[in-house]
PDB file of C-alpha atoms in Angstrom:
ATOM      1  CA  ASP A 110     -27.285  25.744  46.644  1.00 63.00           C
ATOM      2  CA  THR A 111     -26.912  24.468  43.756  1.00 69.00           C
ATOM      3  CA  ALA A 112     -25.187  21.077  43.486  1.00 91.00           C
ATOM      4  CA  VAL A 113     -23.292  20.145  40.592  1.00 95.00           C
ATOM      5  CA  SER A 114     -22.661  22.907  37.949  1.00 95.00           C
ATOM      6  CA  GLN A 115     -21.332  23.630  34.784  1.00 96.00           C
ATOM      7  CA  THR A 116     -19.798  27.320  33.300  1.00 96.00           C
ATOM      8  CA  PRO A 117     -20.589  28.574  30.414  1.00 96.00           C
ATOM      9  CA  LYS A 118     -24.302  27.355  29.624  1.00 95.00           C
ATOM     10  CA  TYR A 119     -23.427  27.948  26.636  1.00 96.00           C
ATOM     11  CA  LEU A 120     -20.447  27.488  24.185  1.00 97.00           C
ATOM     12  CA  VAL A 121     -19.973  28.258  19.674  1.00 97.00           C
ATOM     13  CA  THR A 122     -16.556  29.005  18.892  1.00 97.00           C
ATOM     14  CA  GLN A 123     -15.267  28.023  15.870  1.00 97.00           C
ATOM     15  CA  MET A 124     -12.859  25.340  14.449  1.00 97.00           C
ATOM     16  CA  GLY A 125      -9.166  25.052  15.313  1.00 97.00           C
ATOM     17  CA  ASN A 126      -9.630  26.921  18.844  1.00 97.00           C
ATOM     18  CA  ASP A 127      -9.631  25.784  22.199  1.00 97.00           C
ATOM     19  CA  LYS A 128     -11.640  26.094  25.043  1.00 97.00           C
ATOM     20  CA  SER A 129     -12.589  25.529  28.261  1.00 97.00           C
ATOM     21  CA  ILE A 130     -15.730  24.157  30.392  1.00 97.00           C
ATOM     22  CA  LYS A 131     -15.648  24.264  34.228  1.00 97.00           C
ATOM     23  CA  CYS A 132     -17.582  22.161  36.744  1.00 97.00           C
ATOM     24  CA  GLU A 133     -18.227  22.786  40.746  1.00 97.00           C
ATOM     25  CA  GLN A 134     -20.212  20.503  43.221  1.00 96.00           C
ATOM     26  CA  ASN A 135     -20.537  21.385  47.107  1.00 95.00           C
ATOM     27  CA  LEU A 136     -22.023  17.927  47.781  1.00 93.00           C
ATOM     28  CA  GLY A 137     -18.242  16.375  49.499  1.00 92.00           C
ATOM     29  CA  HIS A 138     -18.652  13.756  46.992  1.00 92.00           C
ATOM     30  CA  ASP A 139     -15.485  11.980  46.184  1.00 90.00           C
ATOM     31  CA  THR A 140     -15.832  11.167  42.230  1.00 91.00           C
ATOM     32  CA  MET A 141     -16.338  13.606  39.418  1.00 93.00           C
ATOM     33  CA  TYR A 142     -17.819  12.413  35.632  1.00 93.00           C
ATOM     34  CA  TRP A 143     -17.985  13.925  32.728  1.00 95.00           C
ATOM     35  CA  TYR A 144     -20.494  12.773  30.293  1.00 95.00           C
ATOM     36  CA  LYS A 145     -21.119  13.486  26.206  1.00 95.00           C
ATOM     37  CA  GLN A 146     -24.473  14.050  24.408  1.00 94.00           C
ATOM     38  CA  ASP A 147     -24.775  13.769  21.387  1.00 90.00           C
ATOM     39  CA  SER A 148     -27.402  14.931  18.536  1.00 84.00           C
ATOM     40  CA  LYS A 149     -29.295  11.743  19.262  1.00 83.00           C
ATOM     41  CA  LYS A 150     -29.377  12.405  23.264  1.00 82.00           C
ATOM     42  CA  PHE A 151     -26.945   9.162  23.857  1.00 88.00           C
ATOM     43  CA  LEU A 152     -25.484   9.950  27.201  1.00 92.00           C
ATOM     44  CA  LYS A 153     -21.336   8.499  26.493  1.00 92.00           C
ATOM     45  CA  ILE A 154     -18.842   8.797  29.835  1.00 91.00           C
ATOM     46  CA  MET A 155     -15.943  10.485  28.547  1.00 92.00           C
ATOM     47  CA  PHE A 156     -13.889  10.481  32.180  1.00 90.00           C
ATOM     48  CA  SER A 157     -13.855   9.969  35.758  1.00 89.00           C
ATOM     49  CA  TYR A 158     -11.987  11.154  38.645  1.00 88.00           C
ATOM     50  CA  ASN A 159     -11.907  10.061  42.765  1.00 85.00           C
ATOM     51  CA  ASN A 160      -9.970  11.777  44.884  1.00 82.00           C
ATOM     52  CA  LYS A 161      -8.279  14.251  42.028  1.00 81.00           C
ATOM     53  CA  GLU A 162      -7.594  10.846  40.498  1.00 83.00           C
ATOM     54  CA  LEU A 163      -8.051   9.745  37.261  1.00 85.00           C
ATOM     55  CA  ILE A 164      -9.541   6.643  37.142  1.00 81.00           C
ATOM     56  CA  ILE A 165     -12.391   6.011  33.809  1.00 79.00           C
ATOM     57  CA  ASN A 166     -10.475   7.152  30.395  1.00 79.00           C
ATOM     58  CA  GLU A 167     -12.781   5.957  27.950  1.00 81.00           C
ATOM     59  CA  THR A 168     -12.356   6.291  24.147  1.00 77.00           C
ATOM     60  CA  VAL A 169     -11.405  10.358  23.952  1.00 86.00           C
ATOM     61  CA  PRO A 170      -9.688  11.920  21.303  1.00 90.00           C
ATOM     62  CA  ASN A 171      -6.342  13.201  23.665  1.00 90.00           C
ATOM     63  CA  ARG A 172      -7.203  16.540  22.669  1.00 95.00           C
ATOM     64  CA  PHE A 173      -9.900  16.523  25.301  1.00 94.00           C
ATOM     65  CA  SER A 174      -7.253  16.932  28.717  1.00 93.00           C
ATOM     66  CA  PRO A 175      -9.964  16.721  31.944  1.00 92.00           C
ATOM     67  CA  LYS A 176      -7.658  18.417  34.484  1.00 92.00           C
ATOM     68  CA  SER A 177      -9.211  18.097  38.812  1.00 92.00           C
ATOM     69  CA  PRO A 178      -7.250  20.708  40.546  1.00 91.00           C
ATOM     70  CA  ASP A 179      -9.079  19.763  44.079  1.00 91.00           C
ATOM     71  CA  LYS A 180     -12.328  17.061  44.525  1.00 90.00           C
ATOM     72  CA  ALA A 181     -14.229  19.844  44.398  1.00 94.00           C
ATOM     73  CA  HIS A 182     -13.159  20.432  40.560  1.00 95.00           C
ATOM     74  CA  LEU A 183     -13.582  18.643  37.282  1.00 95.00           C
ATOM     75  CA  ASN A 184     -12.708  20.925  33.979  1.00 96.00           C
ATOM     76  CA  LEU A 185     -12.493  19.974  30.586  1.00 96.00           C
ATOM     77  CA  HIS A 186     -10.312  21.491  28.463  1.00 96.00           C
ATOM     78  CA  ILE A 187     -10.879  20.554  24.242  1.00 96.00           C
ATOM     79  CA  ASN A 188      -8.013  21.345  22.382  1.00 96.00           C
ATOM     80  CA  SER A 189      -8.077  21.804  18.278  1.00 97.00           C
ATOM     81  CA  LEU A 190     -12.703  21.266  18.635  1.00 97.00           C
ATOM     82  CA  GLU A 191     -13.424  19.809  15.191  1.00 96.00           C
ATOM     83  CA  LEU A 192     -16.899  20.013  14.693  1.00 96.00           C
ATOM     84  CA  GLY A 193     -17.687  16.414  15.490  1.00 93.00           C
ATOM     85  CA  ASP A 194     -17.547  17.550  19.128  1.00 95.00           C
ATOM     86  CA  SER A 195     -20.452  19.891  19.150  1.00 96.00           C
ATOM     87  CA  ALA A 196     -22.505  17.869  22.096  1.00 96.00           C
ATOM     88  CA  VAL A 197     -23.888  19.227  25.235  1.00 96.00           C
ATOM     89  CA  TYR A 198     -21.420  17.717  27.913  1.00 97.00           C
ATOM     90  CA  PHE A 199     -21.940  17.032  31.097  1.00 96.00           C
ATOM     91  CA  CYS A 200     -20.042  16.397  34.483  1.00 96.00           C
ATOM     92  CA  ALA A 201     -21.731  14.555  37.507  1.00 94.00           C
ATOM     93  CA  SER A 202     -20.338  13.862  40.736  1.00 94.00           C
ATOM     94  CA  SER A 203     -21.120  10.834  43.632  1.00 90.00           C
ATOM     95  CA  GLN A 204     -19.824   9.539  46.838  1.00 87.00           C
ATOM     96  CA  VAL A 205     -18.038   6.278  45.966  1.00 74.00           C
ATOM     97  CA  THR A 206     -19.996   4.408  48.321  1.00 56.00           C
ATOM     98  CA  SER A 207     -23.694   5.013  47.125  1.00 61.00           C
ATOM     99  CA  GLY A 208     -22.625   5.058  43.500  1.00 80.00           C
ATOM    100  CA  GLU A 209     -25.862   7.422  42.540  1.00 87.00           C
ATOM    101  CA  GLN A 210     -24.924  10.012  40.224  1.00 90.00           C
ATOM    102  CA  TYR A 211     -25.892  13.743  40.327  1.00 92.00           C
ATOM    103  CA  PHE A 212     -25.551  15.935  37.317  1.00 94.00           C
ATOM    104  CA  GLY A 213     -24.795  19.209  36.342  1.00 95.00           C
ATOM    105  CA  PRO A 214     -27.503  21.158  33.792  1.00 94.00           C
ATOM    106  CA  GLY A 215     -24.368  20.459  30.794  1.00 95.00           C
ATOM    107  CA  THR A 216     -22.829  22.621  28.217  1.00 97.00           C
ATOM    108  CA  ARG A 217     -23.751  22.966  25.029  1.00 96.00           C
ATOM    109  CA  LEU A 218     -21.243  23.510  22.830  1.00 97.00           C
ATOM    110  CA  THR A 219     -22.252  24.592  19.889  1.00 97.00           C
ATOM    111  CA  VAL A 220     -18.550  24.516  16.603  1.00 97.00           C
ATOM    112  CA  THR A 221     -19.183  26.278  14.098  1.00 96.00           C
TER     113      THR A 221
ATOM    114  CA  LYS B  93     -20.248  -5.266  26.955  1.00 85.00           C
ATOM    115  CA  GLN B  94     -22.621  -3.407  29.035  1.00 90.00           C
ATOM    116  CA  GLU B  95     -25.657  -1.994  26.924  1.00 93.00           C
ATOM    117  CA  VAL B  96     -28.695  -1.166  27.559  1.00 96.00           C
ATOM    118  CA  THR B  97     -32.335  -0.616  25.854  1.00 97.00           C
ATOM    119  CA  GLN B  98     -35.583   0.998  27.347  1.00 97.00           C
ATOM    120  CA  ILE B  99     -38.530   0.376  25.543  1.00 93.00           C
ATOM    121  CA  PRO B 100     -40.681   2.329  23.973  1.00 92.00           C
ATOM    122  CA  ALA B 101     -38.536   4.876  22.740  1.00 94.00           C
ATOM    123  CA  ALA B 102     -41.560   7.319  22.721  1.00 96.00           C
ATOM    124  CA  LEU B 103     -44.691   6.894  24.803  1.00 96.00           C
ATOM    125  CA  SER B 104     -47.964   9.326  24.742  1.00 97.00           C
ATOM    126  CA  VAL B 105     -50.855   8.769  27.179  1.00 96.00           C
ATOM    127  CA  PRO B 106     -53.592  10.874  28.558  1.00 97.00           C
ATOM    128  CA  GLU B 107     -53.930  12.534  31.766  1.00 97.00           C
ATOM    129  CA  GLY B 108     -54.438  10.233  35.146  1.00 97.00           C
ATOM    130  CA  GLU B 109     -53.302   6.765  33.610  1.00 97.00           C
ATOM    131  CA  ASN B 110     -50.535   4.742  35.229  1.00 97.00           C
ATOM    132  CA  LEU B 111     -47.777   3.484  32.263  1.00 96.00           C
ATOM    133  CA  VAL B 112     -44.852   1.240  32.904  1.00 96.00           C
ATOM    134  CA  LEU B 113     -41.216   2.562  30.954  1.00 97.00           C
ATOM    135  CA  ASN B 114     -39.454  -0.585  30.845  1.00 97.00           C
ATOM    136  CA  CYS B 115     -35.254  -0.865  30.606  1.00 98.00           C
ATOM    137  CA  SER B 116     -33.047  -4.171  29.761  1.00 98.00           C
ATOM    138  CA  PHE B 117     -28.864  -4.546  29.970  1.00 96.00           C
ATOM    139  CA  THR B 118     -26.969  -7.580  29.184  1.00 95.00           C
ATOM    140  CA  ASP B 119     -24.948  -7.905  32.131  1.00 92.00           C
ATOM    141  CA  SER B 120     -26.634  -8.998  34.883  1.00 90.00           C
ATOM    142  CA  ALA B 121     -23.159  -8.146  37.328  1.00 90.00           C
ATOM    143  CA  ILE B 122     -24.508  -4.665  38.412  1.00 91.00           C
ATOM    144  CA  TYR B 123     -23.692  -2.519  41.083  1.00 90.00           C
ATOM    145  CA  ASN B 124     -26.300  -0.244  41.157  1.00 92.00           C
ATOM    146  CA  LEU B 125     -29.244   0.948  38.854  1.00 95.00           C
ATOM    147  CA  GLN B 126     -30.323   4.609  38.434  1.00 96.00           C
ATOM    148  CA  TRP B 127     -33.869   5.969  36.505  1.00 97.00           C
ATOM    149  CA  PHE B 128     -33.209   9.746  35.473  1.00 97.00           C
ATOM    150  CA  ARG B 129     -35.682  12.276  33.784  1.00 96.00           C
ATOM    151  CA  GLN B 130     -34.581  15.314  31.673  1.00 95.00           C
ATOM    152  CA  ASP B 131     -36.749  18.059  29.900  1.00 93.00           C
ATOM    153  CA  PRO B 132     -35.682  19.290  27.051  1.00 87.00           C
ATOM    154  CA  GLY B 133     -32.150  21.929  27.464  1.00 83.00           C
ATOM    155  CA  LYS B 134     -31.746  21.091  31.044  1.00 86.00           C
ATOM    156  CA  GLY B 135     -29.399  18.314  33.215  1.00 88.00           C
ATOM    157  CA  LEU B 136     -30.547  15.031  34.305  1.00 93.00           C
ATOM    158  CA  THR B 137     -32.010  14.872  37.502  1.00 94.00           C
ATOM    159  CA  SER B 138     -31.504  11.769  40.260  1.00 93.00           C
ATOM    160  CA  LEU B 139     -35.405   9.493  39.746  1.00 96.00           C
ATOM    161  CA  LEU B 140     -34.558   7.030  42.365  1.00 96.00           C
ATOM    162  CA  LEU B 141     -31.414   4.461  42.832  1.00 94.00           C
ATOM    163  CA  ILE B 142     -31.668   0.904  43.463  1.00 94.00           C
ATOM    164  CA  GLN B 143     -28.986  -1.653  44.669  1.00 92.00           C
ATOM    165  CA  SER B 144     -27.951  -4.768  42.688  1.00 91.00           C
ATOM    166  CA  SER B 145     -29.310  -5.792  46.786  1.00 92.00           C
ATOM    167  CA  GLN B 146     -32.951  -4.755  46.436  1.00 94.00           C
ATOM    168  CA  ARG B 147     -35.726  -5.270  44.135  1.00 95.00           C
ATOM    169  CA  GLU B 148     -37.461  -1.881  44.336  1.00 95.00           C
ATOM    170  CA  GLN B 149     -37.523   1.514  45.835  1.00 95.00           C
ATOM    171  CA  THR B 150     -40.767   3.875  46.095  1.00 96.00           C
ATOM    172  CA  SER B 151     -40.133   7.614  45.529  1.00 95.00           C
ATOM    173  CA  GLY B 152     -44.263   9.328  45.720  1.00 96.00           C
ATOM    174  CA  ARG B 153     -46.088   8.280  42.144  1.00 97.00           C
ATOM    175  CA  LEU B 154     -43.095   6.460  40.661  1.00 97.00           C
ATOM    176  CA  ASN B 155     -41.720   2.575  41.710  1.00 97.00           C
ATOM    177  CA  ALA B 156     -38.806   1.512  39.860  1.00 97.00           C
ATOM    178  CA  SER B 157     -38.317  -3.046  40.207  1.00 97.00           C
ATOM    179  CA  LEU B 158     -35.224  -4.590  39.382  1.00 97.00           C
ATOM    180  CA  ASP B 159     -34.912  -8.250  38.485  1.00 96.00           C
ATOM    181  CA  LYS B 160     -31.269  -8.609  38.408  1.00 93.00           C
ATOM    182  CA  SER B 161     -30.850 -11.996  37.222  1.00 92.00           C
ATOM    183  CA  SER B 162     -32.794 -10.843  33.782  1.00 95.00           C
ATOM    184  CA  GLY B 163     -31.922  -8.293  32.766  1.00 95.00           C
ATOM    185  CA  ARG B 164     -34.729  -6.152  33.760  1.00 97.00           C
ATOM    186  CA  SER B 165     -36.252  -2.607  35.122  1.00 97.00           C
ATOM    187  CA  THR B 166     -39.398  -1.032  35.421  1.00 97.00           C
ATOM    188  CA  LEU B 167     -41.110   2.510  36.143  1.00 97.00           C
ATOM    189  CA  TYR B 168     -44.197   2.875  37.412  1.00 97.00           C
ATOM    190  CA  ILE B 169     -45.479   6.422  37.280  1.00 97.00           C
ATOM    191  CA  ALA B 170     -48.919   6.223  38.997  1.00 97.00           C
ATOM    192  CA  ALA B 171     -51.987   8.844  37.762  1.00 97.00           C
ATOM    193  CA  SER B 172     -49.453  10.743  35.311  1.00 97.00           C
ATOM    194  CA  GLN B 173     -49.996  14.179  34.983  1.00 97.00           C
ATOM    195  CA  PRO B 174     -48.570  17.468  31.818  1.00 97.00           C
ATOM    196  CA  GLY B 175     -46.312  18.333  34.162  1.00 96.00           C
ATOM    197  CA  ASP B 176     -44.339  14.151  34.119  1.00 97.00           C
ATOM    198  CA  SER B 177     -43.581  14.868  30.691  1.00 97.00           C
ATOM    199  CA  ALA B 178     -40.123  13.762  29.622  1.00 97.00           C
ATOM    200  CA  THR B 179     -37.341  11.915  28.724  1.00 96.00           C
ATOM    201  CA  TYR B 180     -36.845   8.804  30.793  1.00 98.00           C
ATOM    202  CA  LEU B 181     -32.779   7.324  31.584  1.00 97.00           C
ATOM    203  CA  CYS B 182     -32.220   4.074  32.785  1.00 97.00           C
ATOM    204  CA  ALA B 183     -28.822   3.689  33.922  1.00 96.00           C
ATOM    205  CA  VAL B 184     -26.675   0.998  35.115  1.00 94.00           C
ATOM    206  CA  ARG B 185     -23.626   1.140  37.300  1.00 90.00           C
ATOM    207  CA  GLY B 186     -21.241  -2.316  37.076  1.00 83.00           C
ATOM    208  CA  GLY B 187     -17.866  -2.798  39.290  1.00 73.00           C
ATOM    209  CA  SER B 188     -16.527   0.628  37.711  1.00 70.00           C
ATOM    210  CA  GLU B 189     -17.401   3.778  38.698  1.00 68.00           C
ATOM    211  CA  LYS B 190     -19.245   4.557  34.978  1.00 78.00           C
ATOM    212  CA  LEU B 191     -23.260   4.443  34.411  1.00 87.00           C
ATOM    213  CA  VAL B 192     -24.086   2.871  31.080  1.00 92.00           C
ATOM    214  CA  PHE B 193     -26.944   4.837  29.401  1.00 95.00           C
ATOM    215  CA  GLY B 194     -30.187   3.581  28.186  1.00 96.00           C
ATOM    216  CA  LYS B 195     -31.307   5.924  25.266  1.00 95.00           C
ATOM    217  CA  GLY B 196     -34.786   6.669  26.721  1.00 96.00           C
ATOM    218  CA  THR B 197     -37.864   6.494  27.060  1.00 97.00           C
ATOM    219  CA  LYS B 198     -39.599  10.314  25.325  1.00 96.00           C
ATOM    220  CA  LEU B 199     -43.206  10.444  27.639  1.00 97.00           C
ATOM    221  CA  THR B 200     -45.801  12.800  26.731  1.00 97.00           C
ATOM    222  CA  VAL B 201     -49.200  12.879  28.553  1.00 97.00           C
ATOM    223  CA  ASN B 202     -51.793  15.026  28.074  1.00 96.00           C
ATOM    224  CA  PRO B 203     -54.149  17.171  29.421  1.00 94.00           C
TER     225      PRO B 203
END
């Protein structure tokens, strides 16, 4: 009965590779997000989708491309991975009206 | 640009003590404020959400207050327990959908 789930939990890959992280929510929420938590534990928004449409796109390299096939899923694809992409990536969701956000368990990405 | 500051960065207290965590934000035009806890290596757990029209919210031993005009929120934890040890994050939401996070307060409750 997991509310927001992410796969994989851990991802170790080499520089230059392309990888994807998947996110699913079963809360019936309209809005989903991707956040990045850096090595100093600071959380920052990357993207937000509402009803499959991109509504927030922070200053993120265009190597990062979110894709929302439906309201319950928001995947993150990263091309040409770099060392600086190593971080924990969190998916979250919310109903637009209430705004309370629920987070997934995170995906720890390590680029070697 | 909204900035969120949490003080102190770390706090260590003996079990049973009541404590207060502080959060301040620079732009008072917020929609709501949310407190989370994060356990090491884990995701974020939502603790309390305060809408901009509210002054406080309570859940069990937790009480969060909001003073929008002064740009401050506090999280009060009563009768702290070792299981409360975690990093507590404050986040504010403005007109857009995004949350702006503070850097958190790492709380250690010693048995």
